[in-house]
Short mmCIF file of C-alpha atoms and ligand atoms in Angstrom, two decimals:
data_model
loop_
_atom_site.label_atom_id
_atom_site.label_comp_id
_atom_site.label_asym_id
_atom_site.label_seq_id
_atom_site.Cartn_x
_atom_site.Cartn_y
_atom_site.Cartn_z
CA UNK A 7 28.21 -1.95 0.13
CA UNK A 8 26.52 -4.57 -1.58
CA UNK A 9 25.77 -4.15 -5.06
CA UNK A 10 22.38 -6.54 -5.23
CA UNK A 11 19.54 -4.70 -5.51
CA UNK A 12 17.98 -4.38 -2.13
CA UNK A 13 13.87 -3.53 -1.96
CA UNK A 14 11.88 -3.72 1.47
CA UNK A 15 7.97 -4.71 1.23
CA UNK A 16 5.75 -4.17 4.04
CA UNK A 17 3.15 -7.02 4.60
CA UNK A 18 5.39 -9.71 2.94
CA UNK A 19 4.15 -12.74 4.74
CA UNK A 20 0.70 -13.50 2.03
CA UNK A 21 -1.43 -12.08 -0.66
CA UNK A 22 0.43 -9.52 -3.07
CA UNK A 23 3.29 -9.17 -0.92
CA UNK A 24 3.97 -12.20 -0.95
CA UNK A 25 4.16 -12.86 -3.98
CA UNK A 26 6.21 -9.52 -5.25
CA UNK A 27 8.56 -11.07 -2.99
CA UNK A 28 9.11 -13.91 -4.90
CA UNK A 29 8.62 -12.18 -8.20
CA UNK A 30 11.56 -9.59 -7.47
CA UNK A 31 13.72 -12.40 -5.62
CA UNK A 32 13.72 -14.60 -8.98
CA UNK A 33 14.80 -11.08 -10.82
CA UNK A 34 17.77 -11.31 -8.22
CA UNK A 35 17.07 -8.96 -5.95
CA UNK A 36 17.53 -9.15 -1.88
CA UNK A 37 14.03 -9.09 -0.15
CA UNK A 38 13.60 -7.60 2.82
CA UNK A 39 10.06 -8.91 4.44
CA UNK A 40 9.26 -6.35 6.86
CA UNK A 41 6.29 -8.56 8.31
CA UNK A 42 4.64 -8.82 11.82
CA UNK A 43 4.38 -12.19 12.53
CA UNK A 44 8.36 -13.53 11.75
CA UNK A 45 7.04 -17.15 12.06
CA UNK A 46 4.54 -16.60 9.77
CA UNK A 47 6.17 -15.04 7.37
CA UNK A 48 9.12 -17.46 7.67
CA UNK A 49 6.85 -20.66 6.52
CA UNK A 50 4.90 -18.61 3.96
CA UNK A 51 8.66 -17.63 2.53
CA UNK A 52 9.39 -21.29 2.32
CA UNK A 53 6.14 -22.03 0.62
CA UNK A 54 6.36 -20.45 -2.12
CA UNK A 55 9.90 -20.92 -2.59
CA UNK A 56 11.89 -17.76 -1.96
CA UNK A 57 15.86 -19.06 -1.28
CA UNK A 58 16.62 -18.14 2.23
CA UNK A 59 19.92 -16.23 0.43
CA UNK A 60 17.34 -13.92 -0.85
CA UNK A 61 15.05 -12.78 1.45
CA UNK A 62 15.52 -11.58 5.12
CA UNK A 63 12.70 -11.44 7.73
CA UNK A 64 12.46 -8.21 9.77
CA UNK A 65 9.96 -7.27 12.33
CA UNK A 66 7.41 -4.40 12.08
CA UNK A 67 3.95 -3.75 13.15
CA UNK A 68 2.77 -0.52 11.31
CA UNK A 69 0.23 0.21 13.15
CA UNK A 70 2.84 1.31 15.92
CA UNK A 71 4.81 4.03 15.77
CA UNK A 72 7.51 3.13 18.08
CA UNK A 73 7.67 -0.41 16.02
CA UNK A 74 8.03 1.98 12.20
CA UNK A 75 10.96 3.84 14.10
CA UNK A 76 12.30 0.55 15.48
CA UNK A 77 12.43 -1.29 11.99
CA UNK A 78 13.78 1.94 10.27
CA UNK A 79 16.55 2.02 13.08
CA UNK A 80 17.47 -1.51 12.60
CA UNK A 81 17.84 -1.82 9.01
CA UNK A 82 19.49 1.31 9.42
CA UNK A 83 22.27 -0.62 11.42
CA UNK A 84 22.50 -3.26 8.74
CA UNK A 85 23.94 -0.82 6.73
CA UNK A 86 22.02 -2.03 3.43
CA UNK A 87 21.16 -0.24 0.62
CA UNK A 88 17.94 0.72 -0.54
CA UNK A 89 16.90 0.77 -4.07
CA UNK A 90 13.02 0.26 -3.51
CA UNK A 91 10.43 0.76 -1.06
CA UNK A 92 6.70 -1.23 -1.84
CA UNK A 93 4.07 -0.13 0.72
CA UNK A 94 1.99 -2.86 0.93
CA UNK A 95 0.76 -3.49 4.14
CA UNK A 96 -3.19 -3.22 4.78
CA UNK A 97 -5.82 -4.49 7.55
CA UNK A 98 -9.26 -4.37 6.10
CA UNK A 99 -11.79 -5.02 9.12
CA UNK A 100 -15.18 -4.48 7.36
CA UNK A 101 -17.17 -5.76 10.53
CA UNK A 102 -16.34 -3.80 13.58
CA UNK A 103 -18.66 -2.66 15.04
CA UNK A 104 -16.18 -0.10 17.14
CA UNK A 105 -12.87 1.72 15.98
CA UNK A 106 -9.79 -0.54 17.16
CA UNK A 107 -7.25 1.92 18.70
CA UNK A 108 -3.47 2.05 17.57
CA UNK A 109 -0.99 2.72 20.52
CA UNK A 110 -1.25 6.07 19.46
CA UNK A 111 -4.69 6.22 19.65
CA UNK A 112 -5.95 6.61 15.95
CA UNK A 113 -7.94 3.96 14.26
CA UNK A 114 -6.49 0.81 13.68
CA UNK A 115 -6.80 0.80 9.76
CA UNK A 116 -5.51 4.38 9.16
CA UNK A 117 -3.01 4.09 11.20
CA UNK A 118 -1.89 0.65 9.42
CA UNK A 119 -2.50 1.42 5.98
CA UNK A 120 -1.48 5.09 6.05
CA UNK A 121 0.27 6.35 9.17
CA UNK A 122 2.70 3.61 9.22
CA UNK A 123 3.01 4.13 5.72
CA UNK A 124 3.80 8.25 5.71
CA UNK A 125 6.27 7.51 8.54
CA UNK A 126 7.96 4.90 7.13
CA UNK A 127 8.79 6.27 3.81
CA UNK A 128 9.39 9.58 5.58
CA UNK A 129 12.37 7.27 7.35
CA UNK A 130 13.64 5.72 4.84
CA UNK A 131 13.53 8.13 1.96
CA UNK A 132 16.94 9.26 2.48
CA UNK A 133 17.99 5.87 1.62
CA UNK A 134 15.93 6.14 -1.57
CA UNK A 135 17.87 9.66 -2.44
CA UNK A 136 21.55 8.07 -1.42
CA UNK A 137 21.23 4.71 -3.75
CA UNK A 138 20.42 7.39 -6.73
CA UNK A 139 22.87 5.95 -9.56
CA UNK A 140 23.14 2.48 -7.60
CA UNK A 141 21.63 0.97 -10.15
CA UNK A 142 20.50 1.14 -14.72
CA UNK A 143 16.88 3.24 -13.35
CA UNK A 144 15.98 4.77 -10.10
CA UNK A 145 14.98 4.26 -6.91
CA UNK A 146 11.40 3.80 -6.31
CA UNK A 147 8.72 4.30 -3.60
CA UNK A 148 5.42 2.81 -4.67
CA UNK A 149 2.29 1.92 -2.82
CA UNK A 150 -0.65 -0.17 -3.59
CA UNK A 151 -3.41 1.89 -3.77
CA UNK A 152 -6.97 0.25 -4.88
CA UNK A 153 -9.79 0.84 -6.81
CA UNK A 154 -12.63 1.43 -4.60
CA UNK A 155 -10.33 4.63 -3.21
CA UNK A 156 -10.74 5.68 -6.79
CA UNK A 157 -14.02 7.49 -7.72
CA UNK A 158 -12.62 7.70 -11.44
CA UNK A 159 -13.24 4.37 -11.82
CA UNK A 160 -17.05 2.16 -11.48
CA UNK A 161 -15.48 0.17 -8.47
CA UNK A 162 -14.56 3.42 -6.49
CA UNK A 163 -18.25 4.31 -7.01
CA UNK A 164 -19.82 1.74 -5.32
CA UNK A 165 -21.91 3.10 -2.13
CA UNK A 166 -21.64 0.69 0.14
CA UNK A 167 -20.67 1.48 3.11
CA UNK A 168 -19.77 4.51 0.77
CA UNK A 169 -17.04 5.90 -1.51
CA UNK A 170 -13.73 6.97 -0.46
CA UNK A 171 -14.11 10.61 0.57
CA UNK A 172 -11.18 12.82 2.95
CA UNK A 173 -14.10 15.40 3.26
CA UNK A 174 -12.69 18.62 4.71
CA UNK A 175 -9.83 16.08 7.09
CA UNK A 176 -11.77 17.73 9.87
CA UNK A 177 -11.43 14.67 11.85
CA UNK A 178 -7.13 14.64 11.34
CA UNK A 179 -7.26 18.25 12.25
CA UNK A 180 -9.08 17.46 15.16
CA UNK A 181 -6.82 15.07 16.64
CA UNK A 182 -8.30 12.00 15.08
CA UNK A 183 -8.22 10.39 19.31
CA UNK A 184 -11.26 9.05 20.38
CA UNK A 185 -14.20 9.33 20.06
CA UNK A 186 -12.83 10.56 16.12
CA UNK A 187 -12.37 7.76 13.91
CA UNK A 188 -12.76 8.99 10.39
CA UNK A 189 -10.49 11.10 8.77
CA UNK A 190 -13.50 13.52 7.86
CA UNK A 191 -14.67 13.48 11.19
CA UNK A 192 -17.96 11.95 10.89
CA UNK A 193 -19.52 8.88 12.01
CA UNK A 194 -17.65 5.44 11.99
CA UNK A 195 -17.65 3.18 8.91
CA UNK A 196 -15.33 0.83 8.92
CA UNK A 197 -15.10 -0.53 5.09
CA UNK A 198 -14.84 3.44 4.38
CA UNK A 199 -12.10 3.93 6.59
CA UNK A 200 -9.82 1.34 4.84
CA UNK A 201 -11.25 3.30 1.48
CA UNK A 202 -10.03 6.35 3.04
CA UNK A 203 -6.96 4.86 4.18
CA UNK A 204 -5.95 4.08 0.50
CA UNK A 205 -7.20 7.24 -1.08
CA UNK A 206 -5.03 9.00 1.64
CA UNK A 207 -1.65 6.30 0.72
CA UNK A 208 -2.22 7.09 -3.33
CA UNK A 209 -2.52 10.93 -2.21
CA UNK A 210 0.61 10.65 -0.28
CA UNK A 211 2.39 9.91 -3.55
CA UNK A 212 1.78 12.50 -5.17
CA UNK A 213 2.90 14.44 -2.81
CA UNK A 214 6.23 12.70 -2.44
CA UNK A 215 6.18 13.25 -6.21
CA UNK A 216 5.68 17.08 -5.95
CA UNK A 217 7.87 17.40 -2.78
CA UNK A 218 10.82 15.05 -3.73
CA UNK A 219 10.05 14.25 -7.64
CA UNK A 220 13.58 16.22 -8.68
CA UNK A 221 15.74 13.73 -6.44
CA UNK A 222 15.77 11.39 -8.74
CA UNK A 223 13.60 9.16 -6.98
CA UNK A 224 10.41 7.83 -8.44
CA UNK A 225 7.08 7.86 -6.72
CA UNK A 226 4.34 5.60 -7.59
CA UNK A 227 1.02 3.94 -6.86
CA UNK A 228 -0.64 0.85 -8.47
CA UNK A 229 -3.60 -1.52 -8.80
CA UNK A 230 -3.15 -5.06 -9.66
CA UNK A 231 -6.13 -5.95 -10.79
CA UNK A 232 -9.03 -7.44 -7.64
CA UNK A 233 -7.12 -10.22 -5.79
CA UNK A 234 -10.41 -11.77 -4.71
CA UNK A 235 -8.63 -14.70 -2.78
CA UNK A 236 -6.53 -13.27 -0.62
CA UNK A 237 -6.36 -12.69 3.40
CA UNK A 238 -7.39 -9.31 3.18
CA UNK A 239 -10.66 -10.55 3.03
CA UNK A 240 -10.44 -12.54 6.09
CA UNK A 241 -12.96 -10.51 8.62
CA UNK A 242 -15.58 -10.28 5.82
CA UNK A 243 -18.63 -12.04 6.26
CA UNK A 244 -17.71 -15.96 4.90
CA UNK A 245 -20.52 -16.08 2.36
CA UNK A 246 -18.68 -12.79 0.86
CA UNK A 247 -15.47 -14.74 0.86
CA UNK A 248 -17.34 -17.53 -1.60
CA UNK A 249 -19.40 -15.21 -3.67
CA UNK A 250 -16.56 -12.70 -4.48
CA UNK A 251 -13.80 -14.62 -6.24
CA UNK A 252 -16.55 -16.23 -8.21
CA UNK A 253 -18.41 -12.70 -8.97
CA UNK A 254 -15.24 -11.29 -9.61
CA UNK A 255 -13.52 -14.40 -11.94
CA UNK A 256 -16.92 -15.30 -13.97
CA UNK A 257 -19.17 -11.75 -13.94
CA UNK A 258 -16.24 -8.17 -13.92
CA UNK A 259 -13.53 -10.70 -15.26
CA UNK A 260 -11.59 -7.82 -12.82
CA UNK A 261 -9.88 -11.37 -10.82
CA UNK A 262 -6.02 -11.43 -10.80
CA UNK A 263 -4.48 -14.90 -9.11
CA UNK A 264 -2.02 -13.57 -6.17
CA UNK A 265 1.14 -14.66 -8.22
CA UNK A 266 0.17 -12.03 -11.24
CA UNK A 267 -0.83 -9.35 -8.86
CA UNK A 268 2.80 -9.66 -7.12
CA UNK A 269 4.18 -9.85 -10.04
CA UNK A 270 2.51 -6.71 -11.28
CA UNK A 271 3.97 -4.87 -8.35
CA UNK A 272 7.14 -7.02 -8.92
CA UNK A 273 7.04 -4.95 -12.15
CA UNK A 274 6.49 -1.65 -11.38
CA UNK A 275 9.02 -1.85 -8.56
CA UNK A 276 11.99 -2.92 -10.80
CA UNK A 277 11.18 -2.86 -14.52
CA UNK A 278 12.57 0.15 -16.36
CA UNK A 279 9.75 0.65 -18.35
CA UNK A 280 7.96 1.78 -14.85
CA UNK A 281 10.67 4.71 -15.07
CA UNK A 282 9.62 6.64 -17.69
CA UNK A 283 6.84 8.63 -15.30
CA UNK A 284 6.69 9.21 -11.45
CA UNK A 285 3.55 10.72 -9.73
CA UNK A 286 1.39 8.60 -11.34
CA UNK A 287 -1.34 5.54 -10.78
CA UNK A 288 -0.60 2.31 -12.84
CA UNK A 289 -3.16 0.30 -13.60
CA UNK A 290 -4.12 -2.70 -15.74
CA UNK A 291 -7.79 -1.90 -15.47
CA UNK A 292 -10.90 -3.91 -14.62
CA UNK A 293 -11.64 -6.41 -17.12
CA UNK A 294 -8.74 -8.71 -17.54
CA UNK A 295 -7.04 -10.09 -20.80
CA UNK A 296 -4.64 -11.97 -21.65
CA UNK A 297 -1.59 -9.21 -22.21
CA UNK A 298 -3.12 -6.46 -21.40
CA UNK A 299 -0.62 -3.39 -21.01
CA UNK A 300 -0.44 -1.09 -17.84
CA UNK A 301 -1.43 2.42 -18.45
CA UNK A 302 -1.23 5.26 -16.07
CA UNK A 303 -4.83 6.44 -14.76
CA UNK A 304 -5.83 9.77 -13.59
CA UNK A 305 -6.83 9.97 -9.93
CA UNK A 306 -11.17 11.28 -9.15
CA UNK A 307 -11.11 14.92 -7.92
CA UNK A 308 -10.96 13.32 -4.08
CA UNK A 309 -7.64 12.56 -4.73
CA UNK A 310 -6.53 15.88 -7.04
CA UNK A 311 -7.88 18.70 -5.04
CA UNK A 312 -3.65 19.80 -4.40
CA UNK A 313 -5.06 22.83 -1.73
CA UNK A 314 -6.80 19.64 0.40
CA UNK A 315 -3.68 17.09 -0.22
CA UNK A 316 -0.91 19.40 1.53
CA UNK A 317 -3.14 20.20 4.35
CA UNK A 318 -3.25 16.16 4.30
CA UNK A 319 0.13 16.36 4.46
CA UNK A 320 0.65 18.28 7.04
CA UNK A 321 -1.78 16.83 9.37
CA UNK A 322 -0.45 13.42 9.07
CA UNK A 323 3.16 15.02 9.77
CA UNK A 324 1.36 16.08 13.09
CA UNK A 325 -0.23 12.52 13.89
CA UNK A 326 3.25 10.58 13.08
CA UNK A 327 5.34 13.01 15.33
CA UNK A 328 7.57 14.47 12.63
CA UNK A 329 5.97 18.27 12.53
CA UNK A 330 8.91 20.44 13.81
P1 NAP B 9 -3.15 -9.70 2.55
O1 NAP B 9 -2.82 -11.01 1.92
O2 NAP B 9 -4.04 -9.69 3.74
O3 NAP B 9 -1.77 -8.99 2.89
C1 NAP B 9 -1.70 -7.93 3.78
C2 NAP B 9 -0.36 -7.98 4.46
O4 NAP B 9 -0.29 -6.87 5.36
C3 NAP B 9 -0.15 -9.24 5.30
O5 NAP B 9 1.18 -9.65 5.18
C4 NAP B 9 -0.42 -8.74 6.71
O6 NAP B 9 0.25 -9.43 7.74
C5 NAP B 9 0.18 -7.36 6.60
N1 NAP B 9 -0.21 -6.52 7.72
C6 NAP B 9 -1.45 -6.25 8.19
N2 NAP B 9 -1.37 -5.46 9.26
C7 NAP B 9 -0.07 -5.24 9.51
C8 NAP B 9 0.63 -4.53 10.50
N3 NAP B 9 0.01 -3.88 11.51
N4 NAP B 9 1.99 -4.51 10.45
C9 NAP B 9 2.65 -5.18 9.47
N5 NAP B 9 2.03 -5.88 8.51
C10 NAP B 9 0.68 -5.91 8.53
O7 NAP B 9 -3.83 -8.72 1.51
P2 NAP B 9 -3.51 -8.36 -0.02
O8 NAP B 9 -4.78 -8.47 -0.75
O9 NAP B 9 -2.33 -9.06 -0.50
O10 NAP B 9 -3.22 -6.80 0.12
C11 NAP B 9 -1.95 -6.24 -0.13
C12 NAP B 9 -2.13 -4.84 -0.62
O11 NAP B 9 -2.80 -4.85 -1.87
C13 NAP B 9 -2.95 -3.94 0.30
O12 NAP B 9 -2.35 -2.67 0.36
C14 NAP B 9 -4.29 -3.85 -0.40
O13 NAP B 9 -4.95 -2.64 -0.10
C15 NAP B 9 -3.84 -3.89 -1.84
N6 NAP B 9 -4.85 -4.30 -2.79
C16 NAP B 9 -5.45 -5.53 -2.67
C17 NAP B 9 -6.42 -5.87 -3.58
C18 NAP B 9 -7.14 -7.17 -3.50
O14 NAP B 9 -8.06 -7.37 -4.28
N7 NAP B 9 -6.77 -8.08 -2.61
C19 NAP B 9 -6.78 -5.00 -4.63
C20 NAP B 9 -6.11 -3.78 -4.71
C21 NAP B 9 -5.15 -3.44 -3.80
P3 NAP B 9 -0.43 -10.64 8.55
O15 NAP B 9 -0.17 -11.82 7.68
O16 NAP B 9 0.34 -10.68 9.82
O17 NAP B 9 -1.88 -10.31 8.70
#
């Protein structure tokens, strides 16, 4: 088996992803970009100059489940090891008007962000456990989470269309099928359901940290910093796409360019120092500086509340098919 370090990133084709891939390919690791669009991903690859020794291109849409199992089956069969997981895939569709449906029937930007996600990792973490030892630290699973999913912090405050909030899940524990397309069940917002979707990725940590934390793996979240400019942004309105970077460079000073932000992740995927604690939410905070140091921030009660976060759990073990 080979003994390069071997990480997978979901959503490697722009933005963050992106660019971890070329931060942890220049560290000498092997990349593997599980992307949806392979042509895409290909010329965005070459772009930013990631040596076709170090990367490989792999199909996955994770907003399907068949797709998740697919990719988990075929790296499976390339008999690669795994020495981190970065869950970094995310659709943010702030303007529809309806819920867009997933094969499966759940909401197009939970199941993306956070279905895909939980089933994923779920598929792969026995890859994690096995390259225990591979390499000088551990194994990692880490997710971007965000701000605005964290009502600790002023940006997770911010009401409009409102905060990140699971509620009681009574929407999961419904069935979350049409016509349910929030995870709490109530009426459609589509700039909170990507909130939600993050709040429920950084809760799914922690509960890979409580579940799994003594298998030597680690299990983290971060934040970069707000990547104003990226295509995440895409379906918001265009005079947002202008006003943003420029509120968010000259006014919060919270901008990070995409290289730092993948680099960031980069970091906290491979750096030792990243190590030392698992279970928790690194940050570099809001207002930017010049070598500022990551610290590990506490999560806002919608994210702590451990009676709510298994029943999470075990909900969203129902809605990816892996309940016994
Ligand atoms: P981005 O450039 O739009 O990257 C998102 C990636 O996800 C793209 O590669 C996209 O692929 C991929 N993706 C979307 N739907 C997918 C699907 N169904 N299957 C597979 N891949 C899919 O956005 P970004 O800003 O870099 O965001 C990356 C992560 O950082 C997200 O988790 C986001 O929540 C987090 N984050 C971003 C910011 C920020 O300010 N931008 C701040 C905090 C956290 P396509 O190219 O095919 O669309």
């Amino acid at each position: 088996m080979s003994s390069q370090p071997t990480v997978i990133i979901t959503g490697a084709s722009s933005g963050v992803g992106l660019w971890a891939a070329k931060a942890l390919a220049t560290r000498g690791w092997l990349v593997i970009m599980a992307c949806r669009d392979l042509i895409k991903a290909q010329a965005a690859a070459d772009d930013v100059g990631i040596p076709a020794g170090s990367r490989r291109i792999m199909h996955i849409d994770l907003g399907s489940q068949a797709s998740v199992r697919g990719f988990a089956d075929e790296f499976h069969g390339l008999g690669l090891p795994l020495d981190a997981l970065l869950l970094n895939a995310a659709v943010y569709l702030p303007r529809a008007t309806q819920p867009l449906r997933s094969p499966e029937g759940y909401e197009i930007s939970v199941a993306t962000n956070y279905f895909g996600h939980f089933l994923l990792a779920h598929l792969l973490i026995g890859d994690l456990q096995a390259a225990k030892g591979r390499l000088a630290s551990p194994p990692r699973l880490i997710t971007l989470g965000t701000v605005t999913a964290n009502s600790e912090e002023f940006g997770g405050k911010i009401p409009i269309p409102a905060p990140a909030d699971l509620g009681d899940l009574a929407g999961l524990a419904a069935g979350f099928q049409a016509p349910i397309a929030m995870i709490d069940g109530k009426a459609f917002k589509p700039g909170k359901a990507y909130k939600d979707s993050k709040l429920a990725c950084m809760i799914m940590n922690r509960e890979f940290h409580k579940r799994w934390g003594g298998s030597g793996v680690v299990f983290n979240t971060l934040y970069p910093g707000c990547v104003a400019d990226t295509p995440l942004f895409r379906h918001a309105p265009k005079a947002f796409q202008t006003i943003f970077p420029w509120f968010q460079k000259n006014i919060t000073k919270g901008y990070v360019s995409q290289p730092l932000a993948g680099d960031r992740a980069a970091q906290v995927v491979a750096d030792p120092a990243f190590a030392s604690q698992s279970g928790v939410h690194w940050s570099w905070g809001n207002r930017q500086k010049e070598g500022r140091q990551p610290f590990a921030q506490p999560l806002s009660a919608r994210g702590t509340n451990e009676a709510r976060n298994e029943r999470l759990w075990d909900l969203t073990m129902q809605a990816v098919g892996l309940a016994g």
